[in-house]
Coordinates of N, CA, C and O in Angstrom, one line a residue:
X1 N 72.3 87.8 93.6 CA 71.4 88.6 93.3 C 70.1 88.4 93.8 O 69.4 87.3 93.6
X2 N 69.7 89.4 94.9 CA 68.2 89.4 95.4 C 67.5 90.3 94.1 O 67.7 90.9 93.2
X3 N 66.3 90.4 94.6 CA 64.7 91.1 93.7 C 65.5 92.9 93.4 O 64.9 93.2 92.4
X4 N 66.2 93.4 94.2 CA 66.4 95.0 94.3 C 67.7 95.5 94.8 O 68.3 96.6 94.5
X5 N 68.4 93.9 95.3 CA 69.9 94.0 95.5 C 71.2 93.1 95.0 O 71.0 92.2 95.0
X6 N 72.3 93.7 94.5 CA 73.3 92.8 94.1 C 73.6 92.6 95.3 O 74.6 93.6 95.9
X7 N 74.4 91.8 95.6 CA 75.4 91.2 96.7 C 76.9 91.2 96.6 O 76.7 89.9 95.4
X8 N 78.0 91.7 96.8 CA 79.0 90.8 96.7 C 79.9 90.7 97.6 O 79.7 90.9 98.5
X9 N 80.7 89.5 97.1 CA 81.2 89.1 98.7 C 82.7 88.7 98.0 O 83.4 89.4 97.1
X10 N 83.5 87.8 98.5 CA 84.7 87.6 98.6 C 85.4 87.1 97.2 O 84.3 86.1 96.9
X11 N 86.4 87.2 96.5 CA 86.7 86.8 95.1 C 88.5 86.7 95.6 O 89.0 87.0 96.6
X12 N 89.2 86.0 94.4 CA 90.4 86.0 94.1 C 90.9 85.8 93.0 O 90.2 85.5 92.4
X13 N 92.4 85.9 93.2 CA 93.3 85.4 91.6 C 94.3 85.4 92.2 O 94.9 85.2 93.1
X14 N 94.8 84.3 90.9 CA 96.3 83.7 91.4 C 97.4 84.7 91.2 O 98.1 84.7 91.3
X15 N 97.0 85.7 90.3 CA 98.0 86.8 89.9 C 97.5 88.0 90.4 O 96.9 88.0 91.4
X16 N 98.6 88.9 90.4 CA 98.8 90.6 91.2 C 98.2 91.4 89.9 O 98.9 91.3 88.8
X17 N 97.1 92.2 89.7 CA 96.1 93.0 88.9 C 95.7 94.0 89.3 O 95.4 94.3 90.0
X18 N 96.8 95.4 89.5 CA 96.4 96.4 89.7 C 94.8 97.1 89.4 O 94.7 97.1 88.2
X19 N 93.8 97.4 90.6 CA 92.9 97.8 90.8 C 92.0 96.8 90.0 O 90.7 97.4 89.9
X20 N 92.2 95.7 89.3 CA 91.0 94.9 89.3 C 90.3 94.5 90.5 O 89.3 94.7 90.2
X21 N 90.4 94.7 91.5 CA 89.8 94.0 92.8 C 88.3 95.5 92.6 O 87.3 95.0 92.8
X22 N 88.9 96.6 92.6 CA 87.9 97.9 92.8 C 87.5 98.4 91.2 O 85.7 97.8 91.4
X23 N 88.0 97.4 90.3 CA 87.0 97.4 88.9 C 85.8 96.3 89.0 O 84.7 96.4 88.8
X24 N 86.3 95.1 89.4 CA 85.1 94.3 89.2 C 84.5 94.1 90.5 O 82.7 93.9 90.1
X25 N 84.8 94.4 91.5 CA 83.6 94.7 92.6 C 83.3 95.6 93.1 O 81.8 95.7 93.7
X26 N 83.6 96.7 93.0 CA 82.7 98.1 93.0 C 82.3 98.6 91.8 O 81.1 98.6 91.8
X27 N 83.1 99.0 90.7 CA 82.6 100.1 90.0 C 82.1 99.3 88.6 O 80.6 99.9 88.4
X28 N 82.3 98.2 88.0 CA 81.1 97.0 87.6 C 80.0 96.5 88.4 O 79.1 96.6 87.8
X29 N 80.0 96.2 90.0 CA 79.1 96.3 90.5 C 77.9 97.3 90.2 O 76.8 96.8 90.0
X30 N 78.1 98.3 90.5 CA 77.9 99.7 90.4 C 76.8 99.5 89.0 O 75.5 99.8 88.8
X31 N 77.8 99.4 87.9 CA 77.5 99.7 86.6 C 76.2 98.5 86.5 O 75.1 98.9 85.6
X32 N 76.3 97.3 86.7 CA 75.2 96.1 86.7 C 73.9 96.5 87.1 O 73.3 96.2 86.9
X33 N 74.1 96.9 88.4 CA 73.0 97.7 89.2 C 71.8 98.4 88.4 O 71.1 98.5 88.4
X34 N 72.8 99.8 88.6 CA 72.4 100.9 87.1 C 71.7 100.0 86.1 O 70.4 100.5 86.2
X35 N 72.2 99.2 85.2 CA 71.5 98.8 83.8 C 70.5 97.9 84.2 O 69.4 97.8 83.3
X36 N 70.2 97.4 85.5 CA 69.0 96.3 85.4 C 67.8 97.0 86.6 O 67.4 96.3 87.6
X37 N 68.4 98.0 87.2 CA 67.2 99.6 87.6 C 67.2 98.4 89.3 O 66.5 98.5 90.0
X38 N 68.5 97.7 89.8 CA 68.4 97.6 91.2 C 68.5 98.6 92.3 O 69.1 99.6 91.7
X39 N 68.0 98.7 93.4 CA 68.3 99.6 94.1 C 69.4 100.0 95.0 O 70.1 101.0 95.5
X40 N 70.8 98.5 95.2 CA 71.4 98.6 96.0 C 72.5 98.1 95.9 O 71.6 96.6 95.3
X41 N 73.6 98.1 95.5 CA 74.9 97.4 95.9 C 75.1 96.7 96.8 O 75.6 97.7 97.7
X42 N 75.1 95.6 97.7 CA 75.5 95.5 99.2 C 77.3 94.7 98.9 O 77.3 93.9 98.6
X43 N 78.1 95.7 99.5 CA 79.3 95.1 99.2 C 79.9 94.3 99.9 O 81.2 94.2 100.1
X44 N 79.3 94.0 101.2 CA 79.9 93.3 102.0 C 80.3 94.0 103.4 O 80.6 95.7 102.9
X45 N 80.6 94.0 104.7 CA 80.8 94.3 105.9 C 82.8 94.6 105.9 O 83.0 94.2 105.0
X46 N 82.9 96.3 106.6 CA 84.7 96.3 106.7 C 84.7 97.1 105.3 O 84.4 96.6 104.4
X47 N 85.8 97.9 105.6 CA 86.6 98.5 104.9 C 86.2 99.7 104.4 O 85.3 100.4 103.7
X48 N 87.6 100.6 105.0 CA 87.1 102.3 104.9 C 87.1 102.4 103.6 O 87.0 103.6 103.4
X49 N 87.9 102.0 102.8 CA 88.3 102.5 101.0 C 87.0 102.1 100.7 O 87.0 102.8 99.5
X50 N 85.9 102.0 100.6 CA 85.0 102.0 100.3 C 83.7 103.2 100.4 O 83.5 103.3 99.1
X51 N 84.0 103.9 101.4 CA 83.5 105.2 101.5 C 84.0 106.0 100.4 O 83.1 106.7 99.7
X52 N 85.1 105.9 99.8 CA 85.7 106.9 98.9 C 85.0 106.3 97.4 O 85.4 107.2 96.7
X53 N 84.4 105.2 97.2 CA 84.0 104.5 95.9 C 82.7 104.6 96.2 O 81.6 104.3 95.1
X54 N 81.8 105.4 97.4 CA 80.5 105.6 97.5 C 79.8 104.5 98.0 O 78.8 104.6 97.9
X55 N 80.4 103.9 98.6 CA 79.6 103.0 99.5 C 80.2 103.5 101.0 O 81.0 103.3 101.3
X56 N 78.6 104.1 101.7 CA 78.2 104.3 102.7 C 78.3 103.3 104.2 O 77.5 102.2 103.5
X57 N 78.5 103.6 105.4 CA 78.7 102.5 105.9 C 77.2 102.0 106.5 O 76.4 103.1 106.7
X58 N 77.0 101.0 107.0 CA 75.8 100.8 108.2 C 75.9 99.9 108.7 O 76.7 98.5 109.0
X59 N 75.2 99.5 109.9 CA 75.3 98.6 111.0 C 74.8 97.5 110.3 O 73.7 97.4 109.8
X60 N 75.0 96.4 110.6 CA 75.2 95.0 110.1 C 74.9 94.1 111.5 O 75.4 94.5 112.8
X61 N 74.3 92.9 111.5 CA 73.7 91.7 112.3 C 74.2 90.9 111.8 O 74.0 90.1 110.8
X62 N 74.1 90.3 113.2 CA 74.3 88.2 112.8 C 73.8 87.9 113.8 O 74.1 88.3 114.8
X63 N 73.4 86.3 114.2 CA 73.0 86.1 115.2 C 73.6 84.9 115.4 O 74.0 83.9 114.1
X64 N 74.4 84.2 117.0 CA 75.2 83.1 116.5 C 74.7 82.3 118.1 O 74.4 83.1 118.6
X65 N 74.8 81.0 118.0 CA 74.4 80.2 119.3 C 76.2 79.4 119.8 O 76.5 79.3 119.4
X66 N 76.3 80.1 121.3 CA 77.4 79.8 121.5 C 77.0 78.8 122.8 O 76.6 79.5 124.0
X67 N 77.0 77.6 122.6 CA 76.5 76.4 123.9 C 77.7 77.0 125.3 O 76.8 76.6 125.9
X68 N 78.3 77.0 125.3 CA 79.4 77.3 126.5 C 79.1 78.4 127.2 O 79.5 79.5 126.5
X69 N 78.4 78.2 128.6 CA 78.2 79.5 129.3 C 79.2 80.6 129.0 O 79.1 81.9 129.0
X70 N 80.4 80.0 129.8 CA 81.5 81.3 130.2 C 82.0 81.7 128.8 O 82.0 83.1 128.8
X71 N 81.9 81.0 127.8 CA 82.3 81.8 126.5 C 80.8 82.6 126.0 O 81.3 83.7 125.3
X72 N 80.0 82.2 126.1 CA 78.8 83.3 125.6 C 78.6 84.1 126.3 O 78.6 85.4 125.9
X73 N 79.4 84.8 127.9 CA 79.3 85.3 128.3 C 80.4 86.4 127.9 O 80.0 87.9 127.6
X74 N 81.6 85.9 127.5 CA 82.5 87.0 127.0 C 82.4 87.2 125.9 O 82.8 88.8 125.8
X75 N 82.0 87.1 125.1 CA 81.5 87.2 123.7 C 80.4 88.4 123.4 O 80.6 89.4 123.2
X76 N 79.7 87.9 124.6 CA 78.7 89.0 124.7 C 79.3 90.4 125.4 O 78.8 91.3 125.0
X77 N 80.3 90.4 126.5 CA 81.1 91.3 126.8 C 81.4 91.9 125.9 O 81.6 93.3 125.8
X78 N 82.3 91.4 124.9 CA 82.9 91.9 124.1 C 82.0 93.1 122.8 O 82.5 93.8 122.2
X79 N 81.0 92.2 122.5 CA 80.0 93.1 121.6 C 79.5 93.8 122.0 O 79.5 94.8 121.1
X80 N 79.3 94.0 123.4 CA 78.5 94.9 123.8 C 79.7 96.5 123.5 O 79.2 97.5 123.6
X81 N 80.8 96.2 124.3 CA 82.0 96.8 123.9 C 82.1 97.5 122.4 O 82.3 98.7 122.3
X82 N 82.2 96.4 121.9 CA 82.3 96.4 120.1 C 81.4 98.1 119.5 O 81.7 98.5 118.6
X83 N 80.3 97.5 120.4 CA 79.1 97.9 119.5 C 79.0 99.8 119.6 O 79.0 100.2 118.5
X84 N 80.1 100.2 121.1 CA 79.9 101.6 120.5 C 81.1 101.7 119.8 O 81.2 103.2 119.2
X85 N 82.1 101.2 119.9 CA 83.1 101.5 118.7 C 82.3 101.4 117.5 O 83.5 102.3 116.5
X86 N 81.9 100.8 116.9 CA 81.6 100.7 115.4 C 80.8 101.9 114.9 O 80.7 102.4 114.1
X87 N 79.7 102.3 116.2 CA 78.7 103.4 116.0 C 79.3 104.4 115.6 O 79.7 105.3 114.9
X88 N 80.8 104.2 116.5 CA 81.8 106.0 116.4 C 82.2 105.6 115.1 O 82.7 107.1 114.3
X89 N 82.8 104.7 114.3 CA 83.6 104.4 113.4 C 82.4 104.9 112.2 O 83.3 105.3 111.2
X90 N 81.2 104.4 112.2 CA 80.4 104.8 111.4 C 80.0 106.2 110.9 O 80.0 106.9 110.4
X91 N 80.0 107.0 112.2 CA 79.8 108.1 112.5 C 81.0 109.2 111.6 O 80.5 110.1 110.7
X92 N 82.2 108.6 112.2 CA 83.4 109.5 111.2 C 83.2 109.2 110.2 O 83.5 110.1 109.3
X93 N 83.1 108.1 109.3 CA 83.0 107.7 108.3 C 81.8 108.4 107.2 O 82.1 108.8 106.1
X94 N 80.7 108.3 107.7 CA 79.8 109.4 107.5 C 80.3 110.4 107.4 O 79.4 111.0 106.1
X95 N 81.0 111.4 108.0 CA 81.4 112.4 107.9 C 82.3 113.1 107.0 O 82.4 113.8 106.2
X96 N 82.8 111.9 106.0 CA 83.9 111.6 105.0 C 82.9 111.2 103.7 O 83.3 110.9 102.6
X97 N 81.8 111.1 104.2 CA 80.6 110.9 102.7 C 80.8 111.6 101.2 O 81.2 112.8 101.7
X98 N 81.4 110.8 100.3 CA 81.5 112.0 98.9 C 79.8 112.2 98.3 O 80.0 113.2 97.8
X99 N 79.1 112.3 99.2 CA 77.6 112.7 99.0 C 77.3 113.8 99.4 O 77.5 114.0 101.1
X100 N 76.3 114.8 99.3 CA 75.9 116.2 100.0 C 75.1 115.5 101.5 O 74.2 114.7 101.0
X101 N 75.1 116.2 102.2 CA 74.2 116.4 103.3 C 73.5 116.9 103.4 O 73.5 118.5 102.6
X102 N 72.0 116.5 103.9 CA 70.6 117.3 103.9 C 70.3 117.9 102.4 O 69.6 118.9 102.1
X103 N 70.3 116.9 101.7 CA 69.4 117.3 100.4 C 68.1 117.0 99.8 O 68.3 116.6 99.0
X104 N 68.0 116.2 101.0 CA 66.7 115.2 101.0 C 66.2 114.1 100.2 O 65.8 113.3 100.3
X105 N 67.5 113.5 100.2 CA 67.8 112.2 99.2 C 67.8 111.0 100.3 O 67.8 111.5 101.7
X106 N 68.0 109.9 99.9 CA 67.6 108.6 100.8 C 68.7 108.2 101.1 O 69.7 108.2 99.8
X107 N 69.5 107.8 102.1 CA 70.7 106.9 102.2 C 70.3 105.5 101.7 O 69.3 104.8 101.7

């Protein structure tokens, strides 16, 4: 937990408990953040299923050093192509947002 954000990440279970993931990682996290006046719950990257639970997609960033020049070029080429696809995916998912558009609220 940060000053104004609750960060959720991976967790696991040895058993199969229907809907436990959504209860523990989404619904309770939101409730916890509201009770403590946090501004945001950061549920982690990936997952189209998050939109229907109120988590909107955002662009994420990471930085890595790749020592091998050939591999570095190949990764840079892939990332450049992937960037356009990720932007298109975000646009599509935002269109499915459960929130009203243009109501003056912040994202």
